[in-house]
Coordinates of C-alpha atoms and ligand atoms in Angstrom, one line a residue:
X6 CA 131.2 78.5 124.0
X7 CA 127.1 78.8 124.1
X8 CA 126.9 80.2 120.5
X9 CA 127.2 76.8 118.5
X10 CA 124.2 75.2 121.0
X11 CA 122.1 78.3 120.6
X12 CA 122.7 78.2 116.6
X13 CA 121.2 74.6 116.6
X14 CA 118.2 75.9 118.8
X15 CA 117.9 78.2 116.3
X16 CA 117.4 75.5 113.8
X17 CA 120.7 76.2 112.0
X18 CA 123.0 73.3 110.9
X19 CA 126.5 73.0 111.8
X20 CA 127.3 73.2 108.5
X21 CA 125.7 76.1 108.0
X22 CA 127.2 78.0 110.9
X23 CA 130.7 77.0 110.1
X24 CA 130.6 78.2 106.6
X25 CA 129.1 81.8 107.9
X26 CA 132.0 81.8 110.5
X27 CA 134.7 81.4 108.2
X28 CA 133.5 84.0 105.6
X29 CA 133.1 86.6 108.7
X30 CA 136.6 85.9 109.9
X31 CA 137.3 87.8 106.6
X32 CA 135.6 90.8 106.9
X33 CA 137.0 92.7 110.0
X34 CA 139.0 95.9 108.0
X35 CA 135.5 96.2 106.4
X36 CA 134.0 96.4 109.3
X37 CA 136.2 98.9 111.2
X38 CA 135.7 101.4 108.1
X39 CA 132.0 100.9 108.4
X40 CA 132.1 102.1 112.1
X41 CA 134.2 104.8 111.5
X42 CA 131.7 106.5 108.6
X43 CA 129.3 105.5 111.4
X44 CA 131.2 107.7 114.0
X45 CA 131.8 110.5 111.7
X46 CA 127.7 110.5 110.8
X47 CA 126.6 110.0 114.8
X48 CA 128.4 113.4 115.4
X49 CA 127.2 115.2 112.8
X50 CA 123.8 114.4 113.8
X51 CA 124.5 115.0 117.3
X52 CA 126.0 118.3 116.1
X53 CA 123.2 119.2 114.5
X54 CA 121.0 118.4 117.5
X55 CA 122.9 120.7 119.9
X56 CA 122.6 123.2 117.5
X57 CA 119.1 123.4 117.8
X58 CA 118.6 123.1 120.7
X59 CA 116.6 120.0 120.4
X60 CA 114.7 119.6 124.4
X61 CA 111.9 118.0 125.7
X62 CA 109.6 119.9 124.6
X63 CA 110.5 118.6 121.3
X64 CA 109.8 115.3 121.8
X65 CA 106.1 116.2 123.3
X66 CA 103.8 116.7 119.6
X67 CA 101.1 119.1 118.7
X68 CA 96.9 118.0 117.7
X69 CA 94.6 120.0 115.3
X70 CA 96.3 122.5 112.8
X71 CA 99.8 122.2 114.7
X72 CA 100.2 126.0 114.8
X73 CA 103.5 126.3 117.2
X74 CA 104.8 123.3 116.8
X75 CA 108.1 123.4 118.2
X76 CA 109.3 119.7 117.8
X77 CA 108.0 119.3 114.2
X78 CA 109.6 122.9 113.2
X79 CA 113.3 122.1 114.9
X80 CA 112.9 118.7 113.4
X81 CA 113.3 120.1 110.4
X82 CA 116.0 122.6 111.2
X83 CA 118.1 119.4 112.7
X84 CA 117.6 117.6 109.3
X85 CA 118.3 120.6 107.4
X86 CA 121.8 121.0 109.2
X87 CA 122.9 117.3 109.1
X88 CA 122.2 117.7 104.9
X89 CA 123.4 121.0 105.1
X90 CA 120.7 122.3 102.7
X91 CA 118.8 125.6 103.5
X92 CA 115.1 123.9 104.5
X93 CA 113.5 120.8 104.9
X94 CA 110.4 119.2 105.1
X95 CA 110.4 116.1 107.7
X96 CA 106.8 115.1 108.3
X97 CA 104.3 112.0 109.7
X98 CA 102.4 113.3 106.9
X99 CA 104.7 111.6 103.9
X100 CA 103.3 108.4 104.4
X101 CA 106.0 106.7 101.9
X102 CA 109.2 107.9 99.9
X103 CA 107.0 107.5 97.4
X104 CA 104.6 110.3 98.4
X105 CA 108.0 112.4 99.5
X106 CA 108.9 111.7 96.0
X107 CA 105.9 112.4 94.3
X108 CA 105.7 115.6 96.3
X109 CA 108.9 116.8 95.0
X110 CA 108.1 116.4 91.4
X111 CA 104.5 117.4 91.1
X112 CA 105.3 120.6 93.3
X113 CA 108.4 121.8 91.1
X114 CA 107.1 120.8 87.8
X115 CA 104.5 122.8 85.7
X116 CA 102.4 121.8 82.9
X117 CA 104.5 122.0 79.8
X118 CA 107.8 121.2 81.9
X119 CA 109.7 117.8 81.0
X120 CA 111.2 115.9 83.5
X121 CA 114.8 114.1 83.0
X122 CA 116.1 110.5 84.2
X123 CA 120.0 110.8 82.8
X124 CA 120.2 107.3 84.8
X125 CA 117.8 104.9 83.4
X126 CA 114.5 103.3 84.5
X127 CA 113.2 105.0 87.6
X128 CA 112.3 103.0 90.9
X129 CA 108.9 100.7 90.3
X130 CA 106.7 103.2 92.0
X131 CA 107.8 106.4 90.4
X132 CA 106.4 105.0 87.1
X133 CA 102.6 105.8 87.7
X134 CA 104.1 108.8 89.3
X135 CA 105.7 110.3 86.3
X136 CA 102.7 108.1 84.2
X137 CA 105.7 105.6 82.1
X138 CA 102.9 103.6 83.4
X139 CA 99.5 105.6 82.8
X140 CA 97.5 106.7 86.4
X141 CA 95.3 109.3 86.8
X142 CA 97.0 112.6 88.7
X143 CA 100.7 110.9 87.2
X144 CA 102.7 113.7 86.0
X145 CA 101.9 113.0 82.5
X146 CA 98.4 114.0 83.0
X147 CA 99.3 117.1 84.2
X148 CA 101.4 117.8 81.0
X149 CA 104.3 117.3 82.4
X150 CA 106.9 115.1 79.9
X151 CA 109.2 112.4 80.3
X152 CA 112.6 111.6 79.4
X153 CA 114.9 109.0 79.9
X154 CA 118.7 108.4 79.4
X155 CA 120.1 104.8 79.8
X156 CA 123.3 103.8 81.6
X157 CA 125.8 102.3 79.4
X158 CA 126.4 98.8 79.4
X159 CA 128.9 98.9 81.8
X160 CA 126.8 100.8 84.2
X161 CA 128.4 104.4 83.8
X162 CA 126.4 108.3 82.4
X163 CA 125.8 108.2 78.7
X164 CA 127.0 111.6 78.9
X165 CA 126.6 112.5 75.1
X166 CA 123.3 111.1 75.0
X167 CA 122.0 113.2 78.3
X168 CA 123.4 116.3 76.3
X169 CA 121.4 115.5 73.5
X170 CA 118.4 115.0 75.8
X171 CA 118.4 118.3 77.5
X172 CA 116.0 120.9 75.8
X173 CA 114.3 124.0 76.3
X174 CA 111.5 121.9 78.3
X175 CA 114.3 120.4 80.8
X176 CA 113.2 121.8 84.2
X177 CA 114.0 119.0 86.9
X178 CA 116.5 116.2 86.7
X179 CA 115.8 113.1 88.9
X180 CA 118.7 111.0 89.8
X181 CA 118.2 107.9 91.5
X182 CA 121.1 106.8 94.0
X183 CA 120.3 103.3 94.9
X184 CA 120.1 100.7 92.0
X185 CA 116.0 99.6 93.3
X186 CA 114.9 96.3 91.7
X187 CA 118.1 96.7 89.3
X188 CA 121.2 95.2 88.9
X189 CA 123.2 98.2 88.1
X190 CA 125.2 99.5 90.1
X191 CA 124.8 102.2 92.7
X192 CA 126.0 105.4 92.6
X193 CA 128.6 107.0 94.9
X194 CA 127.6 111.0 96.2
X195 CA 131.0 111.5 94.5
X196 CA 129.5 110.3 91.3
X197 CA 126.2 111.8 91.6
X198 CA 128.1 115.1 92.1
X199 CA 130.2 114.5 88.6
X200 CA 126.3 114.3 87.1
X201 CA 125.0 117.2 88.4
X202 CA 127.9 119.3 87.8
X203 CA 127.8 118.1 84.2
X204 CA 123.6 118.8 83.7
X205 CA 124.0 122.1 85.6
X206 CA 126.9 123.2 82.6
X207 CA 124.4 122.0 79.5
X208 CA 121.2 124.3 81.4
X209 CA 122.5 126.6 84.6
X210 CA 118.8 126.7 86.6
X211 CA 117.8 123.0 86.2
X212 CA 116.6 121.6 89.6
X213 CA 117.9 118.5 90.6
X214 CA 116.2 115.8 93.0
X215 CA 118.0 112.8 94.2
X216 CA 116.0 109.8 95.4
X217 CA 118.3 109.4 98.4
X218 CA 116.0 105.7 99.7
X219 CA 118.4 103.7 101.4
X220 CA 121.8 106.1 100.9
X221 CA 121.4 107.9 103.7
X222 CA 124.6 108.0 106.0
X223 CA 126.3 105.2 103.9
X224 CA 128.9 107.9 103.2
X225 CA 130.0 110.6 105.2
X226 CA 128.6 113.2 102.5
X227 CA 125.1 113.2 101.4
X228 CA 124.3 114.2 97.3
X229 CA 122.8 117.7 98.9
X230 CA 126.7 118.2 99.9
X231 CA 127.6 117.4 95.7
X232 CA 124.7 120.2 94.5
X233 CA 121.5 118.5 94.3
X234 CA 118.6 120.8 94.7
X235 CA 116.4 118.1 96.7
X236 CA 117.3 114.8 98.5
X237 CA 114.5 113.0 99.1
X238 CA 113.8 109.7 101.3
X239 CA 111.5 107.2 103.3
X240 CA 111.8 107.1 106.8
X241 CA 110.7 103.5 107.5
X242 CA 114.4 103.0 105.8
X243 CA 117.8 104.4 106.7
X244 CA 117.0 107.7 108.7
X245 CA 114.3 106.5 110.5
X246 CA 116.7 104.5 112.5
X247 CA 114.0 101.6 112.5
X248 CA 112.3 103.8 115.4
X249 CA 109.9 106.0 113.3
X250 CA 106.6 104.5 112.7
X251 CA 106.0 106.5 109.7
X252 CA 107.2 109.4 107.4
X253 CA 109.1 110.9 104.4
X254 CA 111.8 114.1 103.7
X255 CA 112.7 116.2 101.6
X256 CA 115.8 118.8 102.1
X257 CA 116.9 121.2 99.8
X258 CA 116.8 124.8 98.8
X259 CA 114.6 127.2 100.5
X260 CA 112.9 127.5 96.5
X261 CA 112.4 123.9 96.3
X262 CA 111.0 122.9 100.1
X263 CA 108.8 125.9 100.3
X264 CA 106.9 124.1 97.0
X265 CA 107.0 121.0 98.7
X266 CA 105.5 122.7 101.6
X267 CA 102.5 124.4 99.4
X268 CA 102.1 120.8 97.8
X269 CA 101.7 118.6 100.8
X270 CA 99.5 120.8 102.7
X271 CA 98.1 123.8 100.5
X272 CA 99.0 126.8 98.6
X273 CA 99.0 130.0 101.0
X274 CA 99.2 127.4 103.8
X275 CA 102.7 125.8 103.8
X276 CA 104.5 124.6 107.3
X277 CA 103.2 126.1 109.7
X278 CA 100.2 123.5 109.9
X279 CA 100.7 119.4 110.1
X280 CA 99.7 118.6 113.8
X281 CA 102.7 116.1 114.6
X282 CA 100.4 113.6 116.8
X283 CA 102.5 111.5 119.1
X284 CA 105.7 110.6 116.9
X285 CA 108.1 113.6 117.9
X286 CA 109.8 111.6 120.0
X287 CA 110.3 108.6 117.9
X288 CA 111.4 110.5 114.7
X289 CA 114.5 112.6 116.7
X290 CA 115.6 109.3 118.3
X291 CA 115.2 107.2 115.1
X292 CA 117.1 110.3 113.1
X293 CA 119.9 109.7 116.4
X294 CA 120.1 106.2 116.2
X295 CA 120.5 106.3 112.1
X296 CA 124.3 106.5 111.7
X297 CA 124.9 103.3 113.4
X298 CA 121.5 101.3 112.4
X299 CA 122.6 101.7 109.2
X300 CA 126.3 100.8 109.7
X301 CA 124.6 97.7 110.9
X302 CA 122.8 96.7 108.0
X303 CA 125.3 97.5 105.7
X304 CA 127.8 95.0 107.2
X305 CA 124.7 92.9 107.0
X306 CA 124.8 93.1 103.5
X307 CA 128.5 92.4 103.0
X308 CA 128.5 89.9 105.0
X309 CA 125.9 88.2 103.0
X310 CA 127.5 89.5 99.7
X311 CA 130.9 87.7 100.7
X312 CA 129.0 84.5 101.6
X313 CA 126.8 84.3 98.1
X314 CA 129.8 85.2 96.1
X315 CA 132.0 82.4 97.8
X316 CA 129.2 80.2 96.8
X317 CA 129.3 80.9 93.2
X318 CA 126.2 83.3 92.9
X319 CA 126.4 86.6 91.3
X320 CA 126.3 89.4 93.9
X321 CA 126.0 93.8 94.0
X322 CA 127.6 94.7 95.0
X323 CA 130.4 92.2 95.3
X324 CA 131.9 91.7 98.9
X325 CA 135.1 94.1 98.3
X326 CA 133.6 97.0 96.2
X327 CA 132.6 100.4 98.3
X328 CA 128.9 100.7 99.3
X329 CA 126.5 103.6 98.9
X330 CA 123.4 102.2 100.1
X331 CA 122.1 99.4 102.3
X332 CA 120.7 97.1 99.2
X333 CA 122.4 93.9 98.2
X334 CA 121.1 92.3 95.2
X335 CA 122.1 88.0 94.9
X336 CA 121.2 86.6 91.9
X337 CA 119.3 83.3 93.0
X338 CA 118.7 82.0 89.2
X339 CA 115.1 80.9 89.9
X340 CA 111.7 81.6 91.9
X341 CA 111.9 78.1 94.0
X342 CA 115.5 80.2 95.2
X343 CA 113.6 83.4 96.0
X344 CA 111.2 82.0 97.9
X345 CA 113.2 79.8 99.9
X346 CA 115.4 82.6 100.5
X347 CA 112.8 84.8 101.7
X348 CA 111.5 82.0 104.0
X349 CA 114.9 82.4 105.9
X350 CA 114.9 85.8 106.4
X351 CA 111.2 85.7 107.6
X352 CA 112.0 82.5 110.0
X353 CA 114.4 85.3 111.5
X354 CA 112.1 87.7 112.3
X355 CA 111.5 88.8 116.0
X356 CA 107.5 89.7 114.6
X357 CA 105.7 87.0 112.2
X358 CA 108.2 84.6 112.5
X359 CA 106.0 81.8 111.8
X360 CA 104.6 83.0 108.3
X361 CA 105.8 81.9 104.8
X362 CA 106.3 84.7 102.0
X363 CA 104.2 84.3 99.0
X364 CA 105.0 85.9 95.7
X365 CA 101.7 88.4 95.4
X366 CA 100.8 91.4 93.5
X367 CA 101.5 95.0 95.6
X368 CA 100.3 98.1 94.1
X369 CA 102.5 100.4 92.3
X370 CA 104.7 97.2 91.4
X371 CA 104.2 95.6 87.8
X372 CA 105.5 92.0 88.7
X373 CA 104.5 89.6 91.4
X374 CA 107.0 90.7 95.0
X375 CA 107.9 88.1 97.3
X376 CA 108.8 89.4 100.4
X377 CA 109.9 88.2 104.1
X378 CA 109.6 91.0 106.8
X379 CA 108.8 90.4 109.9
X380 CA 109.2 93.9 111.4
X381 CA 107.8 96.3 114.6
X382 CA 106.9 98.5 112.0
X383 CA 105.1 97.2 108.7
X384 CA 107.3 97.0 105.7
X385 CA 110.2 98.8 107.4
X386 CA 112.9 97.9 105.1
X387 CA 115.5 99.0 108.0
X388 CA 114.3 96.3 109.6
X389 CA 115.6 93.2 108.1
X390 CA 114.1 92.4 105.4
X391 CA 114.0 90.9 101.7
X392 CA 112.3 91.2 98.5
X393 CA 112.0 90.7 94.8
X394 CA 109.8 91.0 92.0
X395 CA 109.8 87.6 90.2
X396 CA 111.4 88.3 86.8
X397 CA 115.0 87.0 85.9
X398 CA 117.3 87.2 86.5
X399 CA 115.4 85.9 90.1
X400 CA 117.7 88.3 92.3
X401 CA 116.6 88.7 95.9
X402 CA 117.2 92.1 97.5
X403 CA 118.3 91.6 100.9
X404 CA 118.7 94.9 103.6
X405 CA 118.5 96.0 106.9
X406 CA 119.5 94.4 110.2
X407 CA 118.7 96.9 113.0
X408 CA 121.6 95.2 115.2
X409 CA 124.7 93.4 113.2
X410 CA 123.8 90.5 115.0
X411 CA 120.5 89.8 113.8
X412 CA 121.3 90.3 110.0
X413 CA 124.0 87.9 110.5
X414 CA 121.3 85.2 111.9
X415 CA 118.9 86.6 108.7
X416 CA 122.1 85.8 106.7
X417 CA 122.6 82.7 108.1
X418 CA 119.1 81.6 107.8
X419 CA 118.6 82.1 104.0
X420 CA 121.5 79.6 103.4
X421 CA 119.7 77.4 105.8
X422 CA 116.9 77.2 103.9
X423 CA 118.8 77.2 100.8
X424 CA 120.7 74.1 102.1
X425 CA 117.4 72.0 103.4
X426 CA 116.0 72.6 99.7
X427 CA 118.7 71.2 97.9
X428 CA 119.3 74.7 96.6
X429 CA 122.8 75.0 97.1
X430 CA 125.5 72.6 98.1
X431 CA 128.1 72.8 100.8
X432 CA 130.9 71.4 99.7
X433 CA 134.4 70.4 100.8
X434 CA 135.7 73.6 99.6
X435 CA 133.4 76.0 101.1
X436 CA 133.4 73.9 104.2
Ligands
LIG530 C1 112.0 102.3 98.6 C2 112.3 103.2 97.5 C3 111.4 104.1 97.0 C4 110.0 104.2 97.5 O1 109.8 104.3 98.9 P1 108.5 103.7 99.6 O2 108.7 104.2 101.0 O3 108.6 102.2 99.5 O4 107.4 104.3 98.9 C5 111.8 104.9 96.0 N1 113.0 104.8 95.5 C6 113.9 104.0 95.9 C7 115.3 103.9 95.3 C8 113.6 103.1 96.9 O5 114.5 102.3 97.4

């Protein structure tokens, strides 16, 4: 068998390699059930493609306004049939889920409105957005308020106290899917759905959004299947299937995308402009390729969630629990752990393999991030890929693999590192 003699070209120990083989001997059932979800997802987007009648003319894009732009607008009918959610806007022109986000907020909030978080502390960038961190155009400027419900200690809806929370102001409810730079855990669409059903019976006509970054075809249902007004998401993560260079959506009601619409481009203007360049191409196959990218990284993940916990580090999710996004958070204990961590999973890189991660400031983030990617396209976290913001309790959030194979060798890496550093020991019982 080559694999051992390649492993050590590689630069990874025998040690190393035998402890990653024996953990993945474990996991096959997990596996199988990941590539069926996988299978269910590829055909509903290949559903949704026939459908449409996606051709190549499609795939060819538009310059200047974009008037007639028949790939951009059956885009955006594919997406809105795989989330099955009246409209949607799919655009080169979100530059970030952050903007998508931000889109979605500032277009369906007025001044006066408050905006709700029944699940905690928003993602890191959403707090200048909403202005729980003060930025000019934040949402707070506009006179839009903020409030915010906490998870209970063990993770689960303070359901009295989102009752209490919801007044006359309550317009839009934001519910965040994946756990971010948190510890708690993620939400399933089945839960999500048990929240919005609950803030829909305290005040019929709220809007809800769900930031959908990194859910996307985990499950076989998506939260716009449960009731959410808007689900909204990055496509340099899950759906871009690590093939679209840039982009954001949003899908939801016909009320809700129109806004968007008016918001991203201007009022009276709306869809029908947002020349789509030269990406056509890569966003359909990216969206195609999705389902089973992701299936990838999320084996990726418990795969390296089965391998932390059997050496005694906190992990979450843990190896056995179900998943509902592509983030697994390993709680290192300190920044020396981070970094070499994120060392590993940048020596596995096919681009930039030869740089170290630094922990540095990024905008919109209030700690210092270390992060390893080392991706075709810049800070795809598809793409495998790892970051942190150095706080305790020094957790590392590792994601994305665009082939199982090479977020097994990212896996395997990270311990290698780990291992050379005197990080973590190998010992007769792991071995
Ligand atoms: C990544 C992420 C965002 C922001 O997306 P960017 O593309 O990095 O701007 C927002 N919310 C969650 C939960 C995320 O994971």
């Amino acid at each position: 068998m080559q694999t051992p003699t390649i492993y050590r070209d590689l630069g990874i120990s025998d040690e190393v390699a035998s402890v990653c083989e024996s953990v993945l001997a474990g996991l096959r059932d997990r596996f199988f059930e990941i590539d069926r979800v996988a299978e269910y997802n590829q055909a509903k987007v290949l559903l949704a493609m026939k459908k449409n009648r996606v051709d190549a003319a499609c795939l060819t894009g538009t310059t200047g306004y974009g008037h007639d732009d028949k790939g951009r607008d059956t885009l955006e009918r594919v997406w809105a049939d795989v989330f099955h959610t009246e409209a949607a806007l799919v655009r080169p022109h979100l530059t970030c889920g952050t903007h998508a986000l931000a889109v979605a907020l500032s277009a369906n909030l007025l001044p006066g409105d408050e905006l709700l978080s029944p699940v905690g502390k928003p993602y890191d960038t959403l707090e200048e957005v909403i202005g729980i961190r003060p930025s000019p155009c934040s949402l707070a400027e506009n006179g839009v308020s903020y409030r915010q419900v906490d998870l209970t200690p063990d993770g689960g809806f303070d359901y009295p106290a989102i009752a209490a929370a919801i007044n006359e102001r309550t317009k839009l409810v934001t519910i965040q899917r994946s756990k971010g730079y948190q510890m708690r855990p993620t939400f399933s669409v089945k839960q999500i759905g048990e929240l919005i059903a609950f803030v829909k019976a305290q005040k019929p006509g709220l809007t809800v959004m769900v930031d959908n970054c990194y859910g996307e075809f985990t499950e076989e249902i998506e939260p716009s299947d449960v009731g959410a007004d808007m689900v909204v998401g990055s496509l340099i993560k899950n759906p871009g299937g690590g093939m679209a260079p840039i982009g954001g959506y949003i899908a939801g009601s016909n009320a809700c995308v129109q806004r968007c619409h008016y918001r991203l481009t201007a009022p009276g203007v709306g869809q029908d402009v947002g020349a789509s360049i030269s990406v056509m191409r890569d966003l359909y196959q990216g969206f195609f390729l999705s389902p089973t990218v992701t299936a990838s990284a999320l084996k990726g993940a418990v795969f390296a969630a089965k391998l932390y916990e059997s050496l005694g580090f906190r992990v979450v999710p843990d190896s056995t629990e179900s998943r509902h996004d592509i983030i697994q958070s390993i709680e290192l204990g300190s920044p020396e752990a981070m970094v070499a961590f994120a060392e590993g999973i940048q020596a596995a890189a096919p681009v930039d393999s030869y740089v170290a991660p630094v922990p540095s400031p990024i905008p919109g983030y209030a700690d210092e991030v270390v992060m390893a990617a080392g991706a075709f396209v810049q800070g795809s976290s598809i793409e495998l890929s790892a970051d942190g913001p150095i706080r305790p309790p020094y957790a590392i959030y590792f994601q994305g693999g665009l082939t199982f194979p090479h977020a097994k060798l990212g896996v395997m890496y990270s311990l290698q590192k780990l291992y050379e550093k005197g990080l973590v020991t190998l010992d007769e019982k792991t071995l």
